[in-house]
């Protein structure tokens, strides 16, 4: 069963009134037009097309210059109408533009019907939005695909000029320079293929515990501390660990989580550590389930002394080192970091993340407490791609979530946890797919059940 594609057409014309559509309401006694909803079932075709076009000798439209051409692609619908499916960039002041290659799903271009008409209009861009029509031509996916072996040249025709001028030939030509097709795989494809690195994601937990007496986390013995152990309720850290851990633990098939704390003096010699096993077992730092991680965390609070600085880089580098051992797509690692926002090694952490961005791993950072978390937002890299010493992250691998946004004051914990789950896992599928795609790693075929 395919998904549904909908188009909304707004019209006030007589033709629209004759169609079974809904009148809009507004000022009493005044016609406000109608809204017509057209729906078409999308095909299951998941191919992606990449193509590049150029034009030659287009009509000159600008009085003081040449033209600023761009293309508009239209998909034909089942009822004979057309819907815009793509616009190219504008190439300024030229009659011989070369547009950048672009990618479009086959479903958007022709809904999987290779012989369906694809109409392409050529316009001259104007700043005020009243773009000048240069001409048009029609083709189909099947015809476009022939460009894989040969250039295809289309005449750009302007129907009005053709009717007025007897010697009119065309308004220029458009040439399809390249056309390639590849399949688009989804997160579900890798899961169905039984790739251990997808439905058996090794998850590592890191708790930023450092405290120098002034940090937001505070000392565990203080009621204001984010680590405060109360007989009546979990601490802020414990609540975040339990809530987020229960969301992601089903991605790990064996439910064994290596769990580390960083930012504390650890026994027996009281040395500051930025990577100590919460279960106090350096040989086997794995804990059984999130409940095991929670138990080890609470136990560690009784044996370690929280102490600054709080360095993120060591635990990121450790997980990156493990991820670097298997890069064929059969394993994909996730590091969960819970923090109050204090970070002492921002430069080293950025370097560690930039290096890790080329590896099969993602990092989920959950912010606990009232801090502003500007540093965590920067590490997230959603607005500005993270960089370090002139190197940019190959891809975005960090997802930051402030836990306080999901504490529902109304008491509806189920709703809050559902929103938390959505946002915690929001970027993991795309991050995994970006790694697989850049390495040309295909999903394995699902074995017999």
Tab-separated table of C-alpha atoms in Angstrom:
chain	number	residue	atom	x	y	z
A	1	UNK	CA	0.000	0.000	0.000
A	2	UNK	CA	1.438	3.332	-1.020
A	3	UNK	CA	1.196	6.607	0.852
A	4	UNK	CA	-1.093	9.494	-0.076
A	5	UNK	CA	-0.134	12.666	-1.955
A	6	UNK	CA	-2.453	15.664	-1.663
A	7	UNK	CA	-2.675	18.957	-3.537
A	8	UNK	CA	-4.818	21.950	-2.539
A	9	UNK	CA	-6.054	24.206	-5.309
A	10	UNK	CA	-7.626	27.553	-4.384
A	11	UNK	CA	-9.930	29.064	-6.985
A	12	UNK	CA	-12.828	31.505	-7.260
A	13	UNK	CA	-13.691	30.665	-10.873
A	14	UNK	CA	-16.906	29.174	-12.277
A	15	UNK	CA	-15.179	25.876	-13.102
A	16	UNK	CA	-14.257	25.327	-9.483
A	17	UNK	CA	-17.855	25.884	-8.393
A	18	UNK	CA	-19.019	23.021	-10.565
A	19	UNK	CA	-16.656	20.606	-8.820
A	20	UNK	CA	-17.510	18.819	-5.534
A	21	UNK	CA	-15.499	21.118	-3.312
A	22	UNK	CA	-15.947	23.013	-0.066
A	23	UNK	CA	-16.771	26.739	0.030
A	24	UNK	CA	-14.646	28.816	2.377
A	25	UNK	CA	-16.235	31.104	4.960
A	26	UNK	CA	-15.283	34.712	5.611
A	27	UNK	CA	-17.100	38.038	5.474
A	28	UNK	CA	-20.904	37.372	5.416
A	29	UNK	CA	-22.362	37.862	1.967
A	30	UNK	CA	-18.985	37.890	0.238
A	31	UNK	CA	-17.597	35.066	-1.905
A	32	UNK	CA	-14.272	33.867	-0.551
A	33	UNK	CA	-13.570	31.216	-3.172
A	34	UNK	CA	-13.370	27.451	-2.793
A	35	UNK	CA	-10.786	24.876	-1.799
A	36	UNK	CA	-10.465	21.762	-3.923
A	37	UNK	CA	-8.564	18.822	-2.439
A	38	UNK	CA	-7.047	16.380	-4.936
A	39	UNK	CA	-5.478	13.152	-3.695
A	40	UNK	CA	-3.396	10.557	-5.498
A	41	UNK	CA	-1.888	7.411	-4.042
A	42	UNK	CA	1.898	7.485	-4.220
A	43	UNK	CA	3.739	4.563	-5.730
A	44	UNK	CA	6.254	2.551	-3.734
A	45	UNK	CA	9.049	3.545	-6.112
A	46	UNK	CA	11.960	4.811	-4.004
A	47	UNK	CA	14.422	5.600	-6.797
A	48	UNK	CA	16.223	8.934	-6.716
A	49	UNK	CA	17.193	10.806	-9.899
A	50	UNK	CA	20.156	13.162	-10.209
A	51	UNK	CA	20.275	15.278	-13.351
A	52	UNK	CA	21.968	18.364	-14.765
A	53	UNK	CA	20.773	20.626	-17.546
A	54	UNK	CA	22.080	23.584	-19.513
A	55	UNK	CA	20.502	25.913	-22.086
A	56	UNK	CA	21.692	27.651	-25.244
A	57	UNK	CA	20.576	30.862	-26.985
A	58	UNK	CA	17.562	31.577	-24.786
A	59	UNK	CA	15.461	34.663	-25.535
A	60	UNK	CA	16.734	37.958	-24.104
A	61	UNK	CA	14.184	39.327	-21.629
A	62	UNK	CA	15.988	42.000	-19.615
A	63	UNK	CA	16.203	45.534	-21.065
A	64	UNK	CA	19.597	46.331	-19.526
A	65	UNK	CA	20.979	42.814	-19.550
A	66	UNK	CA	20.361	39.374	-20.978
A	67	UNK	CA	18.180	37.008	-18.941
A	68	UNK	CA	18.281	35.392	-15.505
A	69	UNK	CA	16.971	31.935	-16.412
A	70	UNK	CA	15.602	29.202	-14.172
A	71	UNK	CA	13.590	26.033	-14.792
A	72	UNK	CA	10.294	24.904	-13.263
A	73	UNK	CA	9.407	21.191	-13.407
A	74	UNK	CA	5.767	20.070	-13.350
A	75	UNK	CA	4.441	16.569	-12.710
A	76	UNK	CA	1.237	15.725	-14.572
A	77	UNK	CA	-1.602	14.456	-12.412
A	78	UNK	CA	-4.156	11.755	-13.188
A	79	UNK	CA	-6.797	14.388	-14.025
A	80	UNK	CA	-4.564	16.140	-16.562
A	81	UNK	CA	-3.528	19.029	-14.308
A	82	UNK	CA	0.073	19.820	-13.420
A	83	UNK	CA	1.798	20.259	-10.053
A	84	UNK	CA	5.153	21.960	-9.503
A	85	UNK	CA	7.693	19.420	-8.276
A	86	UNK	CA	11.016	21.269	-8.601
A	87	UNK	CA	12.611	24.651	-9.323
A	88	UNK	CA	16.242	25.130	-10.256
A	89	UNK	CA	18.392	27.965	-9.023
A	90	UNK	CA	18.548	31.223	-10.997
A	91	UNK	CA	21.622	31.756	-13.196
A	92	UNK	CA	22.134	35.490	-13.540
A	93	UNK	CA	22.668	37.510	-16.735
A	94	UNK	CA	23.197	34.837	-19.379
A	95	UNK	CA	21.429	33.276	-22.340
A	96	UNK	CA	23.505	30.098	-21.999
A	97	UNK	CA	23.012	28.971	-18.386
A	98	UNK	CA	24.407	25.811	-16.849
A	99	UNK	CA	22.360	24.784	-13.806
A	100	UNK	CA	23.760	22.857	-10.865
A	101	UNK	CA	22.993	19.117	-10.674
A	102	UNK	CA	19.948	18.409	-8.514
A	103	UNK	CA	18.304	15.363	-7.011
A	104	UNK	CA	14.584	14.536	-7.010
A	105	UNK	CA	12.619	11.393	-6.038
A	106	UNK	CA	11.038	9.573	-8.978
A	107	UNK	CA	7.772	9.624	-7.032
A	108	UNK	CA	7.829	13.426	-7.073
A	109	UNK	CA	8.740	13.585	-10.760
A	110	UNK	CA	6.245	11.083	-12.194
A	111	UNK	CA	4.914	8.964	-9.298
A	112	UNK	CA	6.642	5.910	-10.730
A	113	UNK	CA	4.854	6.172	-14.113
A	114	UNK	CA	7.774	6.357	-16.536
A	115	UNK	CA	5.602	7.529	-19.456
A	116	UNK	CA	3.746	10.273	-17.594
A	117	UNK	CA	4.311	13.755	-19.016
A	118	UNK	CA	6.843	15.981	-17.308
A	119	UNK	CA	6.464	19.632	-18.337
A	120	UNK	CA	9.364	22.052	-17.966
A	121	UNK	CA	8.973	25.826	-18.161
A	122	UNK	CA	11.851	28.242	-18.677
A	123	UNK	CA	11.542	31.641	-16.959
A	124	UNK	CA	13.507	34.839	-16.695
A	125	UNK	CA	13.712	35.796	-13.021
A	126	UNK	CA	12.507	39.257	-11.944
A	127	UNK	CA	13.052	40.724	-8.496
A	128	UNK	CA	9.368	41.676	-8.073
A	129	UNK	CA	8.228	38.102	-8.689
A	130	UNK	CA	6.637	38.779	-12.089
A	131	UNK	CA	8.945	36.320	-13.841
A	132	UNK	CA	8.924	36.446	-17.654
A	133	UNK	CA	7.943	33.290	-19.502
A	134	UNK	CA	10.605	32.272	-22.048
A	135	UNK	CA	9.193	28.980	-23.233
A	136	UNK	CA	8.403	25.356	-22.425
A	137	UNK	CA	8.943	21.773	-23.473
A	138	UNK	CA	7.615	18.387	-22.430
A	139	UNK	CA	9.279	15.055	-21.835
A	140	UNK	CA	8.901	11.946	-19.662
A	141	UNK	CA	10.996	9.985	-17.209
A	142	UNK	CA	11.619	7.312	-19.836
A	143	UNK	CA	12.855	9.890	-22.345
A	144	UNK	CA	15.008	11.640	-19.746
A	145	UNK	CA	16.607	8.336	-18.774
A	146	UNK	CA	18.023	7.937	-22.281
A	147	UNK	CA	20.502	10.688	-21.378
A	148	UNK	CA	22.447	8.047	-19.467
A	149	UNK	CA	23.943	7.056	-22.822
A	150	UNK	CA	23.514	10.229	-24.923
A	151	UNK	CA	22.853	13.969	-24.651
A	152	UNK	CA	19.210	14.915	-25.150
A	153	UNK	CA	18.364	18.350	-26.621
A	154	UNK	CA	14.920	19.936	-26.282
A	155	UNK	CA	13.559	22.931	-28.186
A	156	UNK	CA	12.136	25.630	-25.918
A	157	UNK	CA	8.894	26.871	-27.512
A	158	UNK	CA	6.788	29.906	-26.659
A	159	UNK	CA	3.223	29.237	-27.976
A	160	UNK	CA	2.321	32.943	-28.226
A	161	UNK	CA	5.429	33.856	-30.222
A	162	UNK	CA	4.906	30.805	-32.415
A	163	UNK	CA	1.402	31.992	-33.332
A	164	UNK	CA	2.437	35.599	-33.976
A	165	UNK	CA	5.666	35.084	-35.908
A	166	UNK	CA	5.717	33.009	-39.074
A	167	UNK	CA	9.501	32.635	-39.067
A	168	UNK	CA	9.617	31.702	-35.379
A	169	UNK	CA	11.834	28.656	-34.764
A	170	UNK	CA	12.267	28.457	-31.010
A	171	UNK	CA	13.252	30.436	-27.909
A	172	UNK	CA	16.419	28.465	-27.369
A	173	UNK	CA	17.316	24.898	-26.471
A	174	UNK	CA	17.804	22.974	-23.238
A	175	UNK	CA	20.253	20.081	-23.097
A	176	UNK	CA	20.153	17.291	-20.531
A	177	UNK	CA	23.836	16.848	-19.665
A	178	UNK	CA	23.559	13.947	-17.245
A	179	UNK	CA	20.953	11.665	-15.701
A	180	UNK	CA	21.559	8.957	-13.104
A	181	UNK	CA	19.309	6.840	-10.904
A	182	UNK	CA	19.954	5.201	-7.568
A	183	UNK	CA	17.750	3.475	-5.019
A	184	UNK	CA	16.950	5.297	-1.796
A	185	UNK	CA	17.165	2.986	1.203
A	186	UNK	CA	15.371	3.688	4.460
A	187	UNK	CA	16.174	3.001	8.079
A	188	UNK	CA	13.585	0.207	7.962
A	189	UNK	CA	15.412	-1.435	5.044
A	190	UNK	CA	18.514	-1.863	7.203
A	191	UNK	CA	16.433	-3.178	10.095
A	192	UNK	CA	14.656	-5.696	7.861
A	193	UNK	CA	18.008	-6.758	6.500
A	194	UNK	CA	19.005	-7.827	9.976
A	195	UNK	CA	22.107	-5.629	10.143
A	196	UNK	CA	23.418	-6.004	13.700
A	197	UNK	CA	24.565	-2.406	13.634
A	198	UNK	CA	20.994	-1.221	13.276
A	199	UNK	CA	18.743	-3.499	15.275
A	200	UNK	CA	21.530	-4.281	17.693
A	201	UNK	CA	23.117	-0.887	18.177
A	202	UNK	CA	25.903	-1.023	20.779
A	203	UNK	CA	24.948	1.758	23.193
A	204	UNK	CA	27.429	3.333	25.598
A	205	UNK	CA	26.302	5.544	28.471
A	206	UNK	CA	28.393	8.437	29.765
A	207	UNK	CA	27.428	10.512	32.803
A	208	UNK	CA	29.079	13.916	33.149
A	209	UNK	CA	29.479	14.045	36.907
A	210	UNK	CA	32.240	16.617	37.386
A	211	UNK	CA	31.779	19.217	40.100
A	212	UNK	CA	34.159	21.829	41.459
A	213	UNK	CA	31.739	23.161	44.037
A	214	UNK	CA	30.230	25.748	41.691
A	215	UNK	CA	28.681	23.585	38.991
A	216	UNK	CA	24.953	23.205	38.447
A	217	UNK	CA	24.970	19.554	39.460
A	218	UNK	CA	26.070	20.296	43.022
A	219	UNK	CA	27.164	17.805	45.669
A	220	UNK	CA	24.950	14.684	45.950
A	221	UNK	CA	24.358	15.340	49.657
A	222	UNK	CA	22.694	18.691	48.935
A	223	UNK	CA	18.923	18.710	48.228
A	224	UNK	CA	19.526	21.221	45.420
A	225	UNK	CA	21.947	18.879	43.656
A	226	UNK	CA	20.941	17.253	40.364
A	227	UNK	CA	22.440	14.048	41.867
A	228	UNK	CA	20.563	14.309	45.202
A	229	UNK	CA	19.341	10.890	46.304
A	230	UNK	CA	15.936	11.172	47.978
A	231	UNK	CA	13.985	8.285	49.469
A	232	UNK	CA	10.896	9.691	47.788
A	233	UNK	CA	11.959	10.364	44.210
A	234	UNK	CA	14.762	9.926	41.699
A	235	UNK	CA	17.348	12.654	41.203
A	236	UNK	CA	17.239	14.728	38.020
A	237	UNK	CA	20.160	12.713	36.589
A	238	UNK	CA	18.563	9.394	37.510
A	239	UNK	CA	15.191	10.419	36.077
A	240	UNK	CA	16.765	11.481	32.764
A	241	UNK	CA	18.869	8.307	32.616
A	242	UNK	CA	15.857	6.085	33.243
A	243	UNK	CA	13.544	7.937	30.839
A	244	UNK	CA	15.967	8.206	27.921
A	245	UNK	CA	17.572	4.831	28.579
A	246	UNK	CA	14.245	3.024	28.407
A	247	UNK	CA	13.604	4.689	25.046
A	248	UNK	CA	16.848	3.650	23.377
A	249	UNK	CA	17.574	0.321	25.099
A	250	UNK	CA	15.414	-1.642	22.663
A	251	UNK	CA	17.902	-0.766	19.919
A	252	UNK	CA	20.553	-2.825	21.708
A	253	UNK	CA	19.901	-6.530	21.230
A	254	UNK	CA	21.902	-7.816	24.216
A	255	UNK	CA	20.878	-4.988	26.577
A	256	UNK	CA	24.449	-4.769	27.929
A	257	UNK	CA	25.558	-1.155	28.219
A	258	UNK	CA	29.140	-0.066	28.903
A	259	UNK	CA	28.577	2.819	31.332
A	260	UNK	CA	31.128	5.438	32.371
A	261	UNK	CA	31.234	8.460	34.592
A	262	UNK	CA	33.593	11.357	34.056
A	263	UNK	CA	34.594	14.186	36.340
A	264	UNK	CA	35.293	12.555	39.712
A	265	UNK	CA	38.002	11.406	42.124
A	266	UNK	CA	37.837	7.630	42.202
A	267	UNK	CA	39.132	5.133	44.788
A	268	UNK	CA	41.464	3.820	45.899
A	269	UNK	CA	43.979	6.621	45.219
A	270	UNK	CA	41.537	9.498	44.663
A	271	UNK	CA	42.828	10.366	41.203
A	272	UNK	CA	40.636	12.486	38.949
A	273	UNK	CA	39.123	10.351	36.186
A	274	UNK	CA	37.248	11.326	33.034
A	275	UNK	CA	36.392	7.772	32.094
A	276	UNK	CA	35.700	5.428	35.004
A	277	UNK	CA	33.328	2.436	34.835
A	278	UNK	CA	30.221	3.039	36.917
A	279	UNK	CA	30.215	-0.607	38.016
A	280	UNK	CA	33.874	-0.301	39.142
A	281	UNK	CA	34.872	-3.105	36.775
A	282	UNK	CA	37.445	-1.875	34.277
A	283	UNK	CA	37.629	-5.294	32.589
A	284	UNK	CA	33.874	-5.419	31.968
A	285	UNK	CA	32.156	-2.026	32.306
A	286	UNK	CA	28.858	-3.324	30.869
A	287	UNK	CA	25.693	-3.111	32.936
A	288	UNK	CA	22.630	-5.320	32.458
A	289	UNK	CA	19.893	-3.078	31.092
A	290	UNK	CA	19.187	0.508	32.007
A	291	UNK	CA	18.202	-0.639	35.484
A	292	UNK	CA	21.727	-2.015	35.838
A	293	UNK	CA	23.198	1.308	34.693
A	294	UNK	CA	20.987	3.178	37.155
A	295	UNK	CA	21.992	0.885	40.010
A	296	UNK	CA	25.701	1.279	39.179
A	297	UNK	CA	25.323	5.051	38.962
A	298	UNK	CA	23.669	5.287	42.373
A	299	UNK	CA	26.320	3.002	43.852
A	300	UNK	CA	29.142	5.079	42.348
A	301	UNK	CA	27.787	8.214	44.057
A	302	UNK	CA	28.631	6.550	47.369
A	303	UNK	CA	32.210	5.724	46.398
A	304	UNK	CA	33.484	8.585	44.207
A	305	UNK	CA	33.917	12.285	44.899
A	306	UNK	CA	32.497	14.493	42.161
A	307	UNK	CA	35.274	16.764	41.019
A	308	UNK	CA	36.094	19.055	38.117
A	309	UNK	CA	37.052	19.558	35.422
A	310	UNK	CA	34.352	17.903	33.298
A	311	UNK	CA	35.934	16.570	30.099
A	312	UNK	CA	33.787	15.008	27.370
A	313	UNK	CA	36.525	14.141	24.867
A	314	UNK	CA	37.921	10.984	26.573
A	315	UNK	CA	34.655	9.020	26.509
A	316	UNK	CA	33.865	10.218	22.953
A	317	UNK	CA	37.322	9.114	21.802
A	318	UNK	CA	36.885	5.715	23.462
A	319	UNK	CA	33.611	4.998	21.668
A	320	UNK	CA	35.105	6.355	18.432
A	321	UNK	CA	38.021	3.969	18.823
A	322	UNK	CA	35.616	1.051	19.135
A	323	UNK	CA	33.545	2.249	16.158
A	324	UNK	CA	36.699	2.566	14.031
A	325	UNK	CA	37.375	-1.161	14.379
A	326	UNK	CA	34.325	-2.122	12.270
A	327	UNK	CA	33.368	0.318	9.505
A	328	UNK	CA	31.597	-1.985	7.026
A	329	UNK	CA	28.138	-1.047	8.303
A	330	UNK	CA	27.656	-4.207	10.353
A	331	UNK	CA	27.833	-2.161	13.567
A	332	UNK	CA	26.662	1.327	14.409
A	333	UNK	CA	27.391	2.782	17.845
A	334	UNK	CA	25.405	5.270	19.924
A	335	UNK	CA	26.893	7.198	22.844
A	336	UNK	CA	24.400	8.629	25.337
A	337	UNK	CA	25.795	11.506	27.426
A	338	UNK	CA	23.818	13.013	30.307
A	339	UNK	CA	25.142	16.378	31.454
A	340	UNK	CA	24.306	19.509	33.416
A	341	UNK	CA	25.881	21.565	30.633
A	342	UNK	CA	29.286	22.140	32.234
A	343	UNK	CA	32.150	21.278	29.882
A	344	UNK	CA	35.834	21.982	30.499
A	345	UNK	CA	37.355	20.757	27.234
A	346	UNK	CA	35.192	22.320	24.523
A	347	UNK	CA	38.000	22.529	21.957
A	348	UNK	CA	39.068	18.907	22.500
A	349	UNK	CA	35.438	17.757	22.417
A	350	UNK	CA	34.808	19.517	19.104
A	351	UNK	CA	37.938	17.886	17.701
A	352	UNK	CA	36.772	14.478	18.948
A	353	UNK	CA	33.320	14.901	17.376
A	354	UNK	CA	34.711	16.112	14.043
A	355	UNK	CA	36.977	13.049	13.950
A	356	UNK	CA	34.132	10.734	14.963
A	357	UNK	CA	31.833	12.145	12.267
A	358	UNK	CA	33.456	9.850	9.705
A	359	UNK	CA	32.769	6.763	11.838
A	360	UNK	CA	29.625	4.630	12.295
A	361	UNK	CA	28.415	6.333	15.461
A	362	UNK	CA	26.010	8.920	16.830
A	363	UNK	CA	25.972	10.892	20.061
A	364	UNK	CA	22.845	11.761	22.043
A	365	UNK	CA	23.375	14.507	24.632
A	366	UNK	CA	20.652	14.984	27.235
A	367	UNK	CA	20.830	18.219	29.220
A	368	UNK	CA	19.657	18.104	32.835
A	369	UNK	CA	18.912	21.115	35.020
A	370	UNK	CA	18.333	24.846	34.483
A	371	UNK	CA	21.441	25.761	32.430
A	372	UNK	CA	21.170	27.485	29.040
A	373	UNK	CA	23.234	24.743	27.324
A	374	UNK	CA	24.761	27.030	24.673
A	375	UNK	CA	27.812	24.757	24.389
A	376	UNK	CA	25.621	21.684	23.866
A	377	UNK	CA	23.627	23.507	21.186
A	378	UNK	CA	26.893	24.307	19.419
A	379	UNK	CA	27.966	20.656	19.547
A	380	UNK	CA	24.595	19.663	18.078
A	381	UNK	CA	25.550	21.453	14.873
A	382	UNK	CA	21.996	21.817	13.509
A	383	UNK	CA	22.404	25.509	12.734
A	384	UNK	CA	26.134	25.656	11.947
A	385	UNK	CA	28.171	22.603	10.928
A	386	UNK	CA	30.642	21.794	13.697
A	387	UNK	CA	34.291	22.472	12.901
A	388	UNK	CA	37.649	22.193	14.598
A	389	UNK	CA	40.973	23.684	13.487
A	390	UNK	CA	39.720	24.248	9.956
A	391	UNK	CA	38.149	20.788	9.597
A	392	UNK	CA	34.378	20.451	9.302
A	393	UNK	CA	32.387	17.488	10.551
A	394	UNK	CA	31.747	15.082	7.694
A	395	UNK	CA	28.148	14.733	8.876
A	396	UNK	CA	25.975	15.711	11.820
A	397	UNK	CA	26.260	12.989	14.471
A	398	UNK	CA	25.067	14.840	17.587
A	399	UNK	CA	21.504	15.222	18.840
A	400	UNK	CA	20.977	17.474	21.881
A	401	UNK	CA	17.797	17.301	23.953
A	402	UNK	CA	17.109	19.483	27.036
A	403	UNK	CA	15.306	17.143	29.435
A	404	UNK	CA	13.396	19.927	31.201
A	405	UNK	CA	11.322	20.535	28.066
A	406	UNK	CA	9.672	17.167	28.603
A	407	UNK	CA	8.761	17.442	32.254
A	408	UNK	CA	4.991	17.870	31.978
A	409	UNK	CA	3.632	20.077	34.758
A	410	UNK	CA	0.142	18.702	34.135
A	411	UNK	CA	1.266	15.287	35.276
A	412	UNK	CA	0.748	13.643	31.893
A	413	UNK	CA	3.965	11.642	31.990
A	414	UNK	CA	2.956	9.347	29.119
A	415	UNK	CA	2.562	12.313	26.754
A	416	UNK	CA	5.856	13.831	27.897
A	417	UNK	CA	7.751	10.576	27.425
A	418	UNK	CA	6.242	10.128	23.954
A	419	UNK	CA	7.520	13.576	22.928
A	420	UNK	CA	10.886	12.802	24.500
A	421	UNK	CA	11.155	9.529	22.585
A	422	UNK	CA	10.345	11.295	19.318
A	423	UNK	CA	13.006	13.956	19.777
A	424	UNK	CA	15.709	11.692	21.230
A	425	UNK	CA	15.467	9.389	18.210
A	426	UNK	CA	14.684	12.141	15.672
A	427	UNK	CA	18.098	12.271	14.004
A	428	UNK	CA	19.479	8.759	14.540
A	429	UNK	CA	17.895	7.217	11.395
A	430	UNK	CA	19.128	10.021	9.132
A	431	UNK	CA	22.576	9.968	10.731
A	432	UNK	CA	22.860	6.232	10.161
A	433	UNK	CA	21.601	6.542	6.581
A	434	UNK	CA	24.084	9.312	5.828
A	435	UNK	CA	26.944	7.073	6.946
A	436	UNK	CA	25.700	4.116	4.895
A	437	UNK	CA	25.103	6.256	1.821
A	438	UNK	CA	28.519	7.929	1.801
A	439	UNK	CA	30.120	4.473	2.072
A	440	UNK	CA	27.767	2.938	-0.512
A	441	UNK	CA	26.715	0.283	2.011
A	442	UNK	CA	23.523	-1.490	0.934
A	443	UNK	CA	21.096	-3.198	3.331
A	444	UNK	CA	21.560	-6.905	3.672
A	445	UNK	CA	18.818	-9.117	2.298
A	446	UNK	CA	16.477	-10.274	5.032
A	447	UNK	CA	16.968	-13.941	5.851
A	448	UNK	CA	14.149	-16.511	6.145
A	449	UNK	CA	12.002	-16.109	9.232
